[in-house]
XYZ file of C-alpha atoms in Angstrom:
686
model
C -0.062 -0.041 -0.030
C 1.539 3.311 -1.183
C -0.632 5.587 0.838
C -3.822 7.561 0.485
C -5.158 10.719 -1.242
C -5.493 13.688 1.059
C -8.958 13.966 2.832
C -9.858 17.445 1.396
C -9.366 15.983 -2.368
C -11.174 12.685 -1.379
C -14.075 14.509 -0.325
C -14.258 16.508 -3.381
C -13.799 13.562 -5.825
C -16.341 11.445 -4.000
C -19.611 13.258 -5.118
C -18.234 13.097 -8.811
C -17.764 9.378 -8.400
C -21.078 8.785 -6.666
C -23.242 11.223 -8.701
C -21.790 11.080 -12.039
C -20.335 7.562 -12.284
C -16.988 8.962 -13.192
C -13.847 6.819 -13.117
C -10.659 7.980 -12.077
C -7.087 6.469 -12.649
C -3.895 7.640 -10.744
C -0.290 7.322 -11.982
C 2.580 8.043 -9.829
C 4.712 10.701 -11.843
C 7.708 10.733 -9.431
C 8.904 9.059 -6.395
C 9.813 11.330 -3.287
C 13.090 11.142 -1.630
C 11.438 10.879 1.765
C 8.500 8.738 2.689
C 7.089 11.479 4.688
C 6.947 13.684 1.405
C 3.660 13.874 -0.679
C 3.692 11.618 -3.660
C 2.747 13.267 -7.009
C -0.020 11.473 -8.810
C -1.590 12.391 -12.141
C -5.284 11.724 -11.814
C -7.136 11.296 -15.254
C -10.980 11.197 -15.602
C -12.082 8.775 -18.293
C -15.568 10.259 -18.828
C -14.910 14.058 -19.146
C -12.601 16.446 -20.808
C -12.179 19.884 -19.736
C -12.867 21.154 -23.267
C -15.971 19.019 -23.432
C -17.823 20.472 -20.610
C -20.155 22.699 -22.769
C -21.308 19.603 -24.561
C -22.084 17.888 -21.371
C -25.775 18.089 -20.237
C -24.556 18.047 -16.514
C -22.345 20.929 -17.370
C -23.969 23.312 -14.908
C -23.945 21.022 -11.766
C -20.536 19.423 -12.740
C -18.319 22.381 -13.326
C -18.432 23.853 -9.808
C -17.590 20.439 -8.264
C -14.695 20.064 -10.564
C -13.398 23.582 -10.008
C -13.594 22.827 -6.266
C -11.339 19.807 -6.952
C -8.768 22.017 -8.875
C -8.803 24.663 -6.026
C -7.917 21.892 -3.310
C -5.222 20.304 -5.474
C -3.722 23.877 -5.959
C -3.712 24.505 -2.308
C -2.246 21.053 -1.495
C 0.701 21.811 -4.033
C 1.429 25.207 -2.529
C 0.999 24.094 1.033
C 2.099 20.376 1.406
C 1.359 18.784 4.705
C 4.405 18.971 7.080
C 2.787 16.736 9.665
C 2.789 12.987 9.277
C -0.697 11.334 9.665
C -0.033 9.376 12.822
C 1.377 12.713 14.361
C -1.882 14.604 13.344
C -3.842 11.847 14.948
C -1.928 11.895 18.197
C -2.385 15.679 18.492
C -6.003 15.338 17.708
C -6.326 12.738 20.533
C -4.581 15.019 22.910
C -6.690 17.975 22.039
C -10.034 16.317 22.190
C -9.219 14.827 25.615
C -7.841 17.923 27.172
C -10.974 19.827 25.805
C -13.479 17.450 27.132
C -11.739 16.095 30.303
C -9.620 18.953 31.371
C -11.128 18.567 34.938
C -9.470 15.152 35.240
C -6.062 16.403 35.157
C -3.879 18.601 37.581
C -2.376 21.733 36.363
C 0.927 20.240 36.054
C -0.433 17.274 34.035
C -2.327 19.564 31.758
C 0.845 21.836 31.329
C 2.823 18.730 30.451
C 0.393 17.395 27.764
C -0.251 20.844 26.398
C 3.496 21.067 25.917
C 3.638 18.311 23.346
C 2.539 20.280 20.148
C 5.255 22.688 20.941
C 8.020 20.161 20.612
C 9.862 20.033 17.198
C 8.419 17.815 14.415
C 11.225 15.346 14.943
C 10.516 15.023 18.652
C 6.791 14.620 18.264
C 7.308 11.784 15.646
C 9.973 10.015 17.493
C 8.048 10.037 20.771
C 5.013 8.604 18.947
C 6.900 6.001 17.180
C 8.596 4.767 20.382
C 5.313 4.922 22.532
C 3.589 2.594 20.101
C 6.497 0.184 19.961
C 7.239 -2.651 22.395
C 9.832 -1.618 24.839
C 10.362 -0.461 27.474
C 14.165 0.405 26.443
C 15.364 1.133 23.002
C 18.874 1.448 21.606
C 19.544 4.646 19.867
C 21.610 2.770 17.363
C 18.324 0.853 16.382
C 16.163 3.796 16.139
C 16.017 4.936 12.411
C 12.898 6.550 10.918
C 12.910 8.269 7.465
C 10.573 11.027 8.749
C 12.883 11.831 11.672
C 15.890 13.708 10.479
C 17.964 13.859 13.633
C 17.003 11.069 16.295
C 19.748 12.073 18.727
C 18.783 15.699 18.988
C 14.985 14.722 19.121
C 15.910 12.319 22.026
C 17.765 14.974 23.766
C 14.893 17.419 23.568
C 12.402 14.920 24.687
C 14.534 14.018 27.612
C 14.794 17.546 28.776
C 11.101 18.010 28.449
C 10.351 14.879 30.396
C 8.889 12.778 27.777
C 11.858 10.296 27.589
C 14.304 8.891 29.982
C 17.736 7.850 28.861
C 20.862 6.029 30.394
C 24.433 6.186 29.080
C 26.396 5.894 32.324
C 26.756 2.908 34.370
C 26.160 4.506 37.659
C 22.557 5.345 36.500
C 21.841 1.657 36.305
C 20.024 -0.034 39.282
C 18.969 -3.819 39.206
C 15.652 -3.370 37.527
C 17.153 -1.095 34.785
C 19.949 -3.684 34.280
C 17.665 -6.492 33.707
C 15.512 -4.519 31.243
C 18.475 -3.346 29.114
C 20.183 -6.770 28.904
C 17.057 -7.606 26.968
C 18.366 -5.324 24.209
C 21.534 -7.488 23.713
C 21.536 -10.190 21.094
C 22.846 -13.661 21.803
C 26.338 -12.984 20.430
C 26.736 -9.832 22.493
C 25.583 -11.727 25.648
C 28.054 -14.649 25.057
C 30.838 -12.061 24.501
C 30.111 -10.218 27.832
C 29.929 -13.478 29.653
C 33.316 -14.838 28.353
C 34.985 -11.665 29.255
C 33.932 -12.098 32.650
C 35.112 -15.719 32.664
C 31.596 -17.222 32.725
C 31.250 -19.865 29.872
C 27.783 -21.386 28.862
C 27.067 -23.727 26.260
C 23.496 -22.687 25.894
C 22.272 -20.497 23.081
C 18.979 -19.636 24.477
C 18.856 -15.746 25.179
C 16.853 -16.165 28.398
C 19.460 -18.548 29.908
C 22.217 -16.028 28.910
C 20.366 -13.080 30.347
C 19.879 -14.959 33.745
C 23.539 -15.864 33.838
C 24.493 -12.114 33.143
C 22.057 -10.824 35.773
C 23.611 -13.234 38.337
C 26.988 -11.958 37.674
C 25.886 -8.330 38.185
C 23.936 -9.128 41.343
C 26.873 -10.849 43.035
C 28.784 -7.666 43.050
C 32.178 -9.336 42.038
C 32.371 -7.775 38.564
C 32.052 -4.067 38.841
C 32.771 -3.189 35.369
C 29.824 -5.342 34.008
C 27.386 -2.475 33.766
C 30.028 -0.369 31.795
C 30.669 -3.264 29.302
C 27.048 -3.562 28.703
C 26.471 0.000 27.909
C 29.498 -0.081 25.632
C 27.633 -2.739 23.535
C 24.281 -1.050 23.795
C 25.288 2.576 23.363
C 22.773 5.158 24.444
C 19.482 3.709 25.646
C 16.016 5.519 26.116
C 12.496 4.697 27.236
C 9.286 6.598 27.527
C 9.236 8.279 30.880
C 6.916 6.927 33.472
C 5.070 10.252 33.602
C 4.428 10.434 29.939
C 3.427 6.818 29.760
C 0.948 6.984 32.453
C -0.690 10.321 31.216
C -0.781 9.156 27.559
C -2.326 5.825 28.792
C -5.059 7.913 30.625
C -5.538 9.950 27.519
C -6.159 6.783 25.347
C -8.540 5.364 27.938
C -10.538 8.509 28.128
C -10.701 8.784 24.376
C -11.467 5.259 23.494
C -13.158 4.294 26.595
C -11.808 0.864 26.551
C -8.511 -1.067 26.556
C -8.764 -2.640 23.152
C -8.513 0.379 20.975
C -5.359 2.660 20.611
C -3.705 4.838 18.023
C -3.823 2.096 15.451
C -7.488 2.628 15.392
C -6.902 6.016 13.578
C -4.586 4.077 10.928
C -7.294 1.510 10.227
C -9.825 4.405 9.779
C -7.489 6.402 7.481
C -6.677 3.442 5.377
C -10.313 2.628 4.916
C -9.656 -0.833 6.540
C -12.570 -0.134 9.012
C -15.458 2.168 8.727
C -17.384 3.461 11.697
C -21.206 4.336 11.592
C -22.579 7.865 11.325
C -23.934 9.276 14.558
C -23.829 12.384 16.650
C -22.109 12.690 19.877
C -24.539 14.585 22.094
C -23.058 15.818 25.319
C -24.825 14.897 28.676
C -23.407 14.015 32.004
C -19.498 13.258 32.359
C -18.664 9.570 32.457
C -16.078 10.718 35.259
C -17.535 13.564 37.187
C -14.337 14.221 39.060
C -10.668 13.252 39.394
C -11.168 11.070 42.385
C -13.626 8.699 40.666
C -11.283 8.296 37.602
C -8.100 7.529 39.977
C -10.227 5.038 41.697
C -11.108 3.356 38.250
C -7.540 3.412 37.205
C -6.441 1.814 40.355
C -9.075 -0.932 39.904
C -7.790 -1.589 36.513
C -4.338 -2.036 37.735
C -5.561 -4.602 40.357
C -7.404 -6.462 37.724
C -4.238 -6.521 35.427
C -2.223 -7.825 38.203
C -4.955 -10.357 39.056
C -4.848 -11.666 35.414
C -0.946 -11.799 35.401
C -1.020 -13.727 38.871
C -3.496 -16.205 37.666
C -1.400 -16.866 34.383
C 1.882 -17.127 36.288
C 0.222 -19.301 39.169
C 1.050 -16.950 41.871
C -1.469 -17.678 44.546
C -0.142 -15.049 47.073
C -0.694 -12.211 44.749
C -4.034 -13.586 43.731
C -5.174 -13.430 47.436
C -3.899 -9.938 47.814
C -5.897 -8.829 44.611
C -9.062 -10.522 45.936
C -8.699 -8.755 49.504
C -8.022 -5.322 47.851
C -10.980 -5.599 45.420
C -13.467 -7.107 47.960
C -12.887 -4.176 50.407
C -13.268 -1.597 47.872
C -16.693 -2.771 46.784
C -17.921 -3.234 50.441
C -18.364 0.438 51.048
C -19.397 1.867 47.747
C -21.777 0.225 45.583
C -22.626 1.591 42.018
C -24.371 4.931 42.410
C -27.964 4.514 41.555
C -28.113 7.874 39.964
C -25.289 7.090 37.569
C -26.360 6.325 34.176
C -26.582 2.479 33.570
C -24.381 2.924 30.455
C -21.570 4.276 32.603
C -21.454 1.755 35.330
C -18.633 -0.160 33.639
C -16.501 2.834 34.082
C -16.742 2.773 37.827
C -14.153 1.293 40.330
C -16.735 -1.024 42.004
C -17.753 -2.521 38.694
C -14.048 -3.404 37.847
C -13.394 -4.802 41.274
C -16.550 -6.890 41.010
C -14.809 -8.574 37.903
C -11.665 -9.305 40.198
C -13.898 -10.719 42.972
C -15.769 -13.142 40.584
C -12.169 -14.352 39.400
C -11.531 -14.810 43.083
C -14.704 -16.888 43.285
C -13.381 -19.220 40.398
C -10.129 -19.413 42.359
C -11.549 -20.557 45.474
C -13.876 -22.966 43.758
C -11.080 -24.635 41.844
C -9.330 -25.212 45.220
C -12.743 -26.442 46.687
C -12.584 -23.703 49.290
C -16.453 -23.169 48.768
C -16.785 -21.237 52.035
C -14.702 -18.441 50.706
C -16.464 -18.588 47.356
C -19.888 -18.218 49.091
C -18.582 -15.371 51.019
C -17.510 -13.494 48.146
C -20.696 -14.373 46.160
C -22.780 -12.877 48.997
C -20.714 -9.832 48.967
C -21.279 -9.274 45.288
C -25.055 -9.821 45.540
C -25.283 -7.431 48.492
C -23.329 -4.690 46.779
C -24.845 -4.754 43.341
C -28.711 -4.714 43.610
C -29.365 -3.729 39.928
C -26.905 -5.766 37.813
C -27.416 -8.159 35.002
C -24.820 -10.428 36.409
C -27.051 -11.220 39.422
C -28.568 -14.291 37.813
C -24.907 -15.849 37.189
C -23.832 -15.192 40.782
C -27.172 -16.568 42.330
C -26.572 -19.868 40.315
C -22.994 -20.084 41.401
C -24.012 -19.355 45.057
C -26.525 -22.023 45.125
C -24.322 -24.706 43.490
C -21.478 -23.822 45.999
C -23.849 -24.252 48.846
C -24.984 -27.572 47.656
C -21.236 -28.688 47.340
C -20.905 -27.734 50.988
C -23.644 -30.054 52.015
C -26.097 -27.346 52.466
C -29.121 -28.281 50.160
C -31.735 -26.467 52.231
C -29.875 -23.190 52.031
C -28.984 -23.781 48.407
C -32.841 -24.266 47.601
C -33.686 -21.073 49.520
C -31.099 -19.197 47.443
C -32.558 -20.420 44.230
C -36.199 -19.665 45.112
C -35.141 -16.348 46.259
C -33.239 -15.803 43.003
C -36.534 -16.338 41.031
C -38.016 -13.342 42.552
C -35.116 -11.093 41.501
C -36.081 -9.149 38.353
C -32.429 -9.221 37.365
C -32.224 -12.874 37.063
C -32.863 -13.820 33.507
C -32.515 -15.974 30.472
C -30.110 -19.139 31.046
C -29.502 -18.133 34.749
C -33.419 -18.242 35.394
C -33.743 -21.601 33.556
C -30.921 -22.992 35.646
C -32.279 -21.900 38.970
C -35.850 -23.281 37.998
C -34.198 -26.725 37.167
C -32.346 -26.643 40.371
C -35.494 -25.897 42.415
C -37.260 -28.864 40.644
C -34.390 -31.245 41.699
C -33.936 -29.943 45.171
C -37.613 -29.118 46.208
C -38.660 -32.841 46.611
C -40.547 -33.858 49.792
C -39.880 -33.442 52.670
C -38.000 -30.212 51.778
C -40.984 -28.822 49.662
C -44.341 -30.549 49.237
C -45.906 -28.224 46.608
C -44.880 -28.679 42.923
C -43.492 -25.377 41.490
C -45.858 -23.579 39.010
C -43.128 -23.475 36.458
C -42.557 -27.173 36.373
C -44.303 -27.730 33.160
C -42.573 -24.741 31.397
C -39.175 -26.130 32.206
C -39.945 -29.749 31.376
C -41.576 -28.441 28.066
C -40.470 -31.149 25.483
C -38.243 -29.795 22.722
C -38.715 -31.943 19.501
C -35.630 -34.232 18.790
C -34.238 -36.038 15.872
C -31.437 -38.394 16.039
C -29.045 -39.270 13.208
C -26.153 -41.544 12.867
C -22.633 -40.900 11.719
C -19.291 -42.682 11.295
C -17.272 -41.094 14.022
C -13.345 -40.674 13.835
C -13.061 -40.051 17.514
C -15.131 -40.352 20.677
C -12.614 -39.103 23.227
C -13.877 -36.958 26.150
C -12.881 -33.219 25.921
C -12.102 -33.424 22.085
C -14.578 -32.158 19.594
C -15.948 -35.102 17.658
C -15.184 -35.736 14.048
C -17.118 -37.505 11.594
C -17.127 -38.905 8.014
C -19.639 -36.910 6.038
C -21.819 -38.266 3.178
C -19.156 -37.418 0.708
C -16.527 -39.335 2.769
C -14.797 -36.195 3.755
C -14.039 -35.468 7.368
C -16.413 -32.913 8.937
C -17.713 -31.553 12.189
C -21.045 -32.393 13.999
C -22.684 -29.164 12.515
C -21.736 -29.992 9.029
C -22.869 -33.638 9.298
C -26.241 -32.394 10.414
C -26.479 -29.897 7.511
C -25.826 -32.824 5.224
C -28.704 -34.761 6.923
C -31.138 -31.974 6.526
C -30.155 -31.443 2.971
C -30.767 -34.944 2.070
C -33.140 -37.378 3.842
C -34.032 -34.763 6.440
C -36.199 -32.912 3.953
C -34.351 -31.021 1.226
C -33.545 -27.962 3.493
C -30.892 -25.502 2.661
C -28.883 -24.193 5.693
C -25.812 -22.552 7.303
C -23.934 -23.101 10.763
C -24.703 -19.790 12.401
C -25.242 -20.003 16.192
C -25.976 -16.411 17.423
C -24.158 -14.477 14.509
C -26.905 -14.320 11.861
C -29.569 -13.179 14.460
C -27.276 -10.555 15.931
C -26.463 -9.544 12.208
C -30.216 -9.224 11.393
C -30.948 -7.383 14.520
C -28.188 -4.844 13.782
C -29.396 -4.270 10.180
C -33.205 -4.021 11.039
C -32.514 -1.782 13.911
C -29.608 0.208 12.526
C -31.345 3.662 12.481
C -32.438 3.139 16.008
C -29.034 1.911 17.336
C -27.202 5.007 15.888
C -30.177 7.437 16.627
C -29.625 10.712 18.525
C -29.551 9.881 22.164
C -27.646 12.080 24.649
C -24.502 10.614 26.209
C -24.332 7.205 24.495
C -21.917 8.085 21.819
C -18.675 9.704 23.373
C -16.211 8.954 20.478
C -16.037 8.615 16.756
C -14.699 4.888 17.206
C -17.840 3.332 18.564
C -19.676 0.375 16.922
C -22.723 0.571 19.322
C -24.248 2.931 21.763
C -22.765 2.495 25.222
C -26.318 1.621 26.865
C -26.881 -1.318 24.275
C -26.399 -4.083 27.092
C -28.522 -2.063 29.620
C -32.237 -1.744 30.193
C -32.055 1.873 29.335
C -31.505 0.952 25.600
C -34.986 -0.186 25.294
C -36.708 2.121 27.655
C -35.104 5.298 26.142
C -36.165 4.209 22.656
C -39.280 2.304 23.249
C -41.608 4.219 21.004
C -39.316 4.022 17.931
C -38.364 0.454 18.709
C -42.036 -0.766 18.759
C -42.789 1.278 15.742
C -39.904 -0.496 13.790
C -40.896 -3.857 15.079
C -44.478 -3.334 14.075
C -43.119 -2.871 10.451
C -41.084 -6.036 10.792
C -43.995 -8.033 12.004
C -46.310 -6.579 9.039
C -43.926 -8.008 6.440
C -41.574 -5.154 5.809
C -38.516 -6.919 7.538
C -36.989 -7.944 4.062
C -37.368 -4.467 2.610
C -35.709 -2.937 5.750
C -32.900 -5.378 5.686
C -32.102 -4.887 2.141
C -31.985 -1.103 2.372
C -29.800 -1.271 5.423
C -27.558 -3.939 3.844
C -26.805 -1.940 0.763
C -26.492 1.514 2.452
C -24.393 0.403 5.436
C -22.400 -2.439 3.893
C -19.059 -2.934 5.413
C -19.612 -0.540 8.276
C -18.623 -1.740 11.627
C -21.432 -2.448 14.030
C -21.769 -4.627 17.209
C -22.784 -8.084 16.202
C -23.059 -7.572 12.458
C -20.889 -10.153 10.528
C -20.586 -8.838 6.973
C -18.179 -11.341 6.029
C -20.129 -14.398 7.167
C -23.535 -14.040 5.475
C -24.531 -12.939 2.064
C -27.515 -10.783 1.419
C -29.350 -13.848 -0.195
C -28.775 -15.915 3.097
C -30.013 -12.984 5.299
C -32.978 -12.396 2.940
C -33.915 -16.227 3.061
C -33.662 -16.265 6.913
C -35.977 -13.299 7.367
C -38.458 -14.467 4.592
C -38.778 -17.975 5.805
C -38.768 -17.485 9.675
C -41.570 -14.880 9.225
C -42.045 -11.197 10.230
C -43.732 -12.045 13.551
C -40.935 -14.391 14.932
C -38.291 -11.997 13.729
C -40.001 -9.037 15.586
C -40.269 -11.098 18.716
C -36.562 -12.148 18.575
C -35.400 -8.435 18.029
C -37.705 -7.310 20.901
C -35.850 -9.738 23.344
C -32.513 -8.491 22.100
C -33.479 -4.899 22.411
C -34.827 -5.316 25.886
C -31.831 -7.419 27.261
C -29.091 -7.613 24.679
C -26.611 -8.807 27.365
C -28.693 -11.822 28.458
C -29.816 -13.011 25.041
C -26.751 -12.259 22.599
C -25.396 -15.844 23.053
C -26.639 -19.418 23.146
C -28.799 -19.461 20.114
C -29.047 -22.586 18.243
C -26.223 -24.038 15.893
C -28.144 -24.159 12.565
C -30.440 -22.341 10.667
C -32.211 -24.342 7.760
C -34.802 -23.184 5.352
C -36.627 -24.225 2.167
C -38.867 -22.458 -0.252
C -42.213 -23.690 -1.642
C -42.691 -24.202 -5.358
C -43.871 -20.522 -5.973
C -40.299 -19.547 -4.652
C -41.722 -16.754 -2.367
C -43.229 -18.615 0.723
C -41.038 -20.707 2.811
C -40.359 -22.209 6.247
C -37.403 -22.284 8.440
C -36.063 -24.400 11.497
C -33.475 -23.628 14.152
C -31.487 -26.680 15.148
C -29.405 -27.203 18.237
C -26.850 -29.950 17.428
C -25.480 -32.191 20.073
C -23.024 -35.217 19.686
C -22.558 -38.097 22.050
C -22.395 -37.087 25.791
C -23.070 -33.414 24.958
C -25.649 -31.641 26.792
C -27.624 -28.510 26.358
C -26.221 -25.480 28.553
C -28.948 -23.727 30.464
C -28.724 -20.636 28.067
C -29.148 -22.935 25.122
C -32.308 -24.399 26.801
C -33.582 -20.974 27.595
C -33.349 -19.964 23.996
C -34.911 -23.132 22.698
C -37.896 -22.445 25.062
C -38.176 -18.853 24.381
C -38.291 -19.461 20.562
C -40.874 -22.171 20.932
C -43.016 -19.698 22.902
C -42.418 -17.262 20.094
C -43.582 -19.405 17.251
C -40.308 -20.709 15.967
C -39.813 -24.262 14.466
C -36.933 -25.531 16.697
C -35.362 -28.969 17.008
C -32.486 -30.724 18.694
C -30.561 -32.921 16.473
C -28.519 -35.490 18.280
C -25.671 -37.385 16.371
C -24.714 -40.800 17.559
C -21.988 -42.985 16.343
C -23.499 -45.655 13.930
C -22.928 -48.451 16.482
C -24.906 -46.752 19.305
C -28.044 -46.207 17.316
C -30.822 -48.359 18.669
C -33.004 -50.048 16.038
């Protein structure tokens, strides 16, 4: 990829391409000496010549648009951009955060960040390059970027201004810096230094050589070791701790998550990802004051330490993280006045994630008393939370493990009275009650027993199995003799003797895609506060109750159209106008328009509307666990059809509670559902 047309020129050419069906061809006329310089491109229009304007019937409308293109090109030639794209993006990020979140920084922090644009072009570019690289330390001898003319001077300026730290003297090295800088040495350099200190090693593994070198440094017998290492590495530098922590905060405030970073700008600039069009309408601040932000950042640090400790199997640190997180949710539950969409940006919410990891940690060690204590703390601190159902199921299960069935039953019964216990968690509690509530514990049969035991249609097919090992996904020979998974085998059955169905293995994906397309205009409608950045693929409140309540009138109006037979028309328009635009749940690459149309047409408007209503009301609870397959077939007229949703299960595989909840819900909504059980040929009973 050579680059891109400047945004101003692209915006002028776009209407000519869209409205007049013009085709442009670009040819590079000269190669610049530096990659940061503009590339001269000759652009030729194949449908229009400047001397043919007056002969064109569109002359009146076309001419001002073309003249605008020429004006922009002339301006670009006279004032070529001096700022690289990533440099411009970084400054935009800084400016937007300082504008909207200035109350979250101290005066010194604001002064530090505001000083960045005053750095030289070289210094800005070098800092951004190193900040986005994996460090922490870098050898100056390995720093070379064509757009940075003087790396040494840029590094000196950055060090003076506090954005970088450097080391070139052995006296500046402590143990931690020493360990980090030795990572910059290659295997040959490590072996040479060790041999100079009369330490000989036959290994060629870099990690072993580094450990040997650090041991030499720690015993204090080789005082010149640090000097020798720095002689090999030369001047070393790293992003300063102040700059790193502040830029990390800026990125968090800008993107509102830990997944996106400066690379998101690059993907957008290159057209690799396209974000939806929506308005960012200001409402209340996500972080109303600095204290709440700092508490949130501290909670994230604890969560990161918890993850690392679990990965490294460090139980002592895990226990410390659990204690810290548990004490920090005990005195401050989520603010009920705080918007539901913003709850995830609070310290208690992050700490609750750490506590839940602690529950799993204790359960794995069979320390159920500790797990029960933590689950009770979560349930007492978070009264309005969609996770209460999951916590209640875990609590009831752990109490049973402790030999306390009466208490386990009571917890399950109380859980069904909780309006926040939904979907699979609700079904799981109902099934636990039916199992535990036998005489003499309970004499009365629960009212929901018929609902839970509702018979889901089943079909059993046979297949030649390659393996039946526990814990390994089963593989079969398909009808064509090729190896396939259990879902592909089921699709072959439905296509053949099962009734001539067409089908795809979809799980939840196709339904989330259909929901996104049918509800597109509502998802990205003008609602205050739910869009905070230009890099969102869904409103912040999508997984909360407020999504439906805030938009109830427009959602029900749209669902009425869907139920009345307009679903296919709405889907086509949305697909063609928004194709390729990133949206939560929409999988453009997985399904063709024909497959989506077939799904909507054969399932029917009433069923589609019911499914979309459940997703709109509680996206978090219902966005997973849908049946594996969607199969459909059209009648002879080619317009009317029928569809079936199929959950496929192989030998010893059971329905999860979420899957069972979906199947029961779909049956109640009028869907045709089925469980397809696949058994090895030898196990089929005749």
